[in-house]
Amino acid sequence: MNQVTQPPKPTDDEVEAYMKTFSTKAPPSSLDLVEFWKAREKEYLELSRLAFNLLAIPATSAAVERVFSQAGLATGGRKCQTGPILLEIECLMKYNKKYVLRQK
């Protein structure tokens, strides 16, 4: 059977070049990933785009979960007549309560 070999894609070349970057040693633990990818954006065009997309994802959803929890407490966990603006104000006040109380 005759196999036709395809030329490597630019992304494949980028991955191979990137893998050689740290092939002899591990990256330093103090490495700033955003700065790393900014400095190599032209060298690794596709990989840097992917890296920036991944770095934009929050590491945790705890803050969002707290806001939803506060909204649930504000509405009693049921549908009510509270409008979105009033609900937002109430959640902001509850979420920032410790800061508001310090100012008095």
GROMACS .gro file of C-alpha atoms in nm:
model
  104
    1MET     CA    1   0.000   0.000   0.000
    2ASN     CA    2   0.137   0.337  -0.097
    3GLN     CA    3   0.120   0.598   0.179
    4VAL     CA    4   0.122   0.962   0.086
    5THR     CA    5   0.294   1.175   0.346
    6GLN     CA    6   0.146   1.514   0.406
    7PRO     CA    7   0.368   1.815   0.467
    8PRO     CA    8   0.362   1.925   0.831
    9LYS     CA    9   0.107   2.191   0.920
   10PRO     CA   10   0.234   2.522   1.060
   11THR     CA   11   0.074   2.434   1.393
   12ASP     CA   12   0.267   2.106   1.404
   13ASP     CA   13   0.590   2.297   1.347
   14GLU     CA   14   0.499   2.538   1.627
   15VAL     CA   15   0.429   2.256   1.869
   16GLU     CA   16   0.756   2.085   1.782
   17ALA     CA   17   0.955   2.409   1.825
   18TYR     CA   18   0.777   2.484   2.154
   19MET     CA   19   0.851   2.136   2.288
   20LYS     CA   20   1.221   2.192   2.217
   21THR     CA   21   1.215   2.518   2.416
   22PHE     CA   22   1.206   2.335   2.749
   23SER     CA   23   1.329   1.994   2.638
   24THR     CA   24   1.640   2.003   2.858
   25LYS     CA   25   1.500   2.163   3.172
   26ALA     CA   26   1.171   2.254   3.332
   27PRO     CA   27   1.050   2.615   3.310
   28PRO     CA   28   1.119   2.826   3.618
   29SER     CA   29   0.837   2.826   3.874
   30SER     CA   30   0.835   3.207   3.868
   31LEU     CA   31   0.759   3.215   3.495
   32ASP     CA   32   0.492   3.474   3.409
   33LEU     CA   33   0.286   3.295   3.145
   34VAL     CA   34   0.132   3.610   2.999
   35GLU     CA   35   0.475   3.769   2.952
   36PHE     CA   36   0.614   3.442   2.813
   37TRP     CA   37   0.347   3.426   2.542
   38LYS     CA   38   0.362   3.799   2.466
   39ALA     CA   39   0.737   3.770   2.406
   40ARG     CA   40   0.686   3.472   2.173
   41GLU     CA   41   0.364   3.577   2.003
   42LYS     CA   42   0.523   3.611   1.659
   43GLU     CA   43   0.725   3.293   1.695
   44TYR     CA   44   0.427   3.080   1.803
   45LEU     CA   45   0.131   3.251   1.637
   46GLU     CA   46  -0.128   2.976   1.679
   47LEU     CA   47  -0.003   2.847   2.013
   48SER     CA   48   0.002   3.196   2.162
   49ARG     CA   49  -0.359   3.251   2.054
   50LEU     CA   50  -0.455   2.925   2.219
   51ALA     CA   51  -0.256   3.013   2.532
   52PHE     CA   52  -0.424   3.354   2.566
   53ASN     CA   53  -0.766   3.192   2.527
   54LEU     CA   54  -0.683   2.940   2.800
   55LEU     CA   55  -0.526   3.199   3.030
   56ALA     CA   56  -0.845   3.407   3.007
   57ILE     CA   57  -1.043   3.132   3.181
   58PRO     CA   58  -1.070   3.196   3.556
   59ALA     CA   59  -0.891   2.937   3.766
   60THR     CA   60  -1.192   2.903   3.993
   61SER     CA   61  -1.561   2.978   3.980
   62ALA     CA   62  -1.591   3.037   4.354
   63ALA     CA   63  -1.664   3.411   4.318
   64VAL     CA   64  -1.941   3.346   4.067
   65GLU     CA   65  -2.087   3.075   4.288
   66ARG     CA   66  -2.094   3.316   4.584
   67VAL     CA   67  -2.283   3.574   4.378
   68PHE     CA   68  -2.540   3.314   4.267
   69SER     CA   69  -2.571   3.199   4.627
   70GLN     CA   70  -2.634   3.557   4.743
   71ALA     CA   71  -2.892   3.604   4.467
   72GLY     CA   72  -3.064   3.286   4.580
   73LEU     CA   73  -3.070   3.410   4.940
   74ALA     CA   74  -3.201   3.750   4.829
   75THR     CA   75  -3.492   3.594   4.645
   76GLY     CA   76  -3.551   3.317   4.895
   77GLY     CA   77  -3.469   3.070   4.617
   78ARG     CA   78  -3.801   3.137   4.449
   79LYS     CA   79  -3.935   3.356   4.172
   80CYS     CA   80  -4.048   3.689   4.302
   81GLN     CA   81  -4.137   4.040   4.191
   82THR     CA   82  -3.789   4.180   4.261
   83GLY     CA   83  -3.667   4.346   3.943
   84PRO     CA   84  -3.316   4.288   3.809
   85ILE     CA   85  -3.186   4.631   3.917
   86LEU     CA   86  -3.312   4.595   4.274
   87LEU     CA   87  -3.178   4.239   4.292
   88GLU     CA   88  -2.836   4.358   4.168
   89ILE     CA   89  -2.828   4.637   4.429
   90GLU     CA   90  -2.928   4.398   4.706
   91CYS     CA   91  -2.662   4.144   4.602
   92LEU     CA   92  -2.395   4.415   4.583
   93MET     CA   93  -2.488   4.537   4.930
   94LYS     CA   94  -2.481   4.186   5.077
   95TYR     CA   95  -2.157   4.094   4.898
   96ASN     CA   96  -1.983   4.415   5.012
   97LYS     CA   97  -2.149   4.436   5.355
   98LYS     CA   98  -1.822   4.417   5.549
   99TYR     CA   99  -1.683   4.716   5.357
  100VAL     CA  100  -2.000   4.923   5.397
  101LEU     CA  101  -2.015   4.860   5.773
  102ARG     CA  102  -1.650   4.965   5.824
  103GLN     CA  103  -1.718   5.311   5.686
  104LYS     CA  104  -1.977   5.396   5.952
   0.00000   0.00000   0.00000
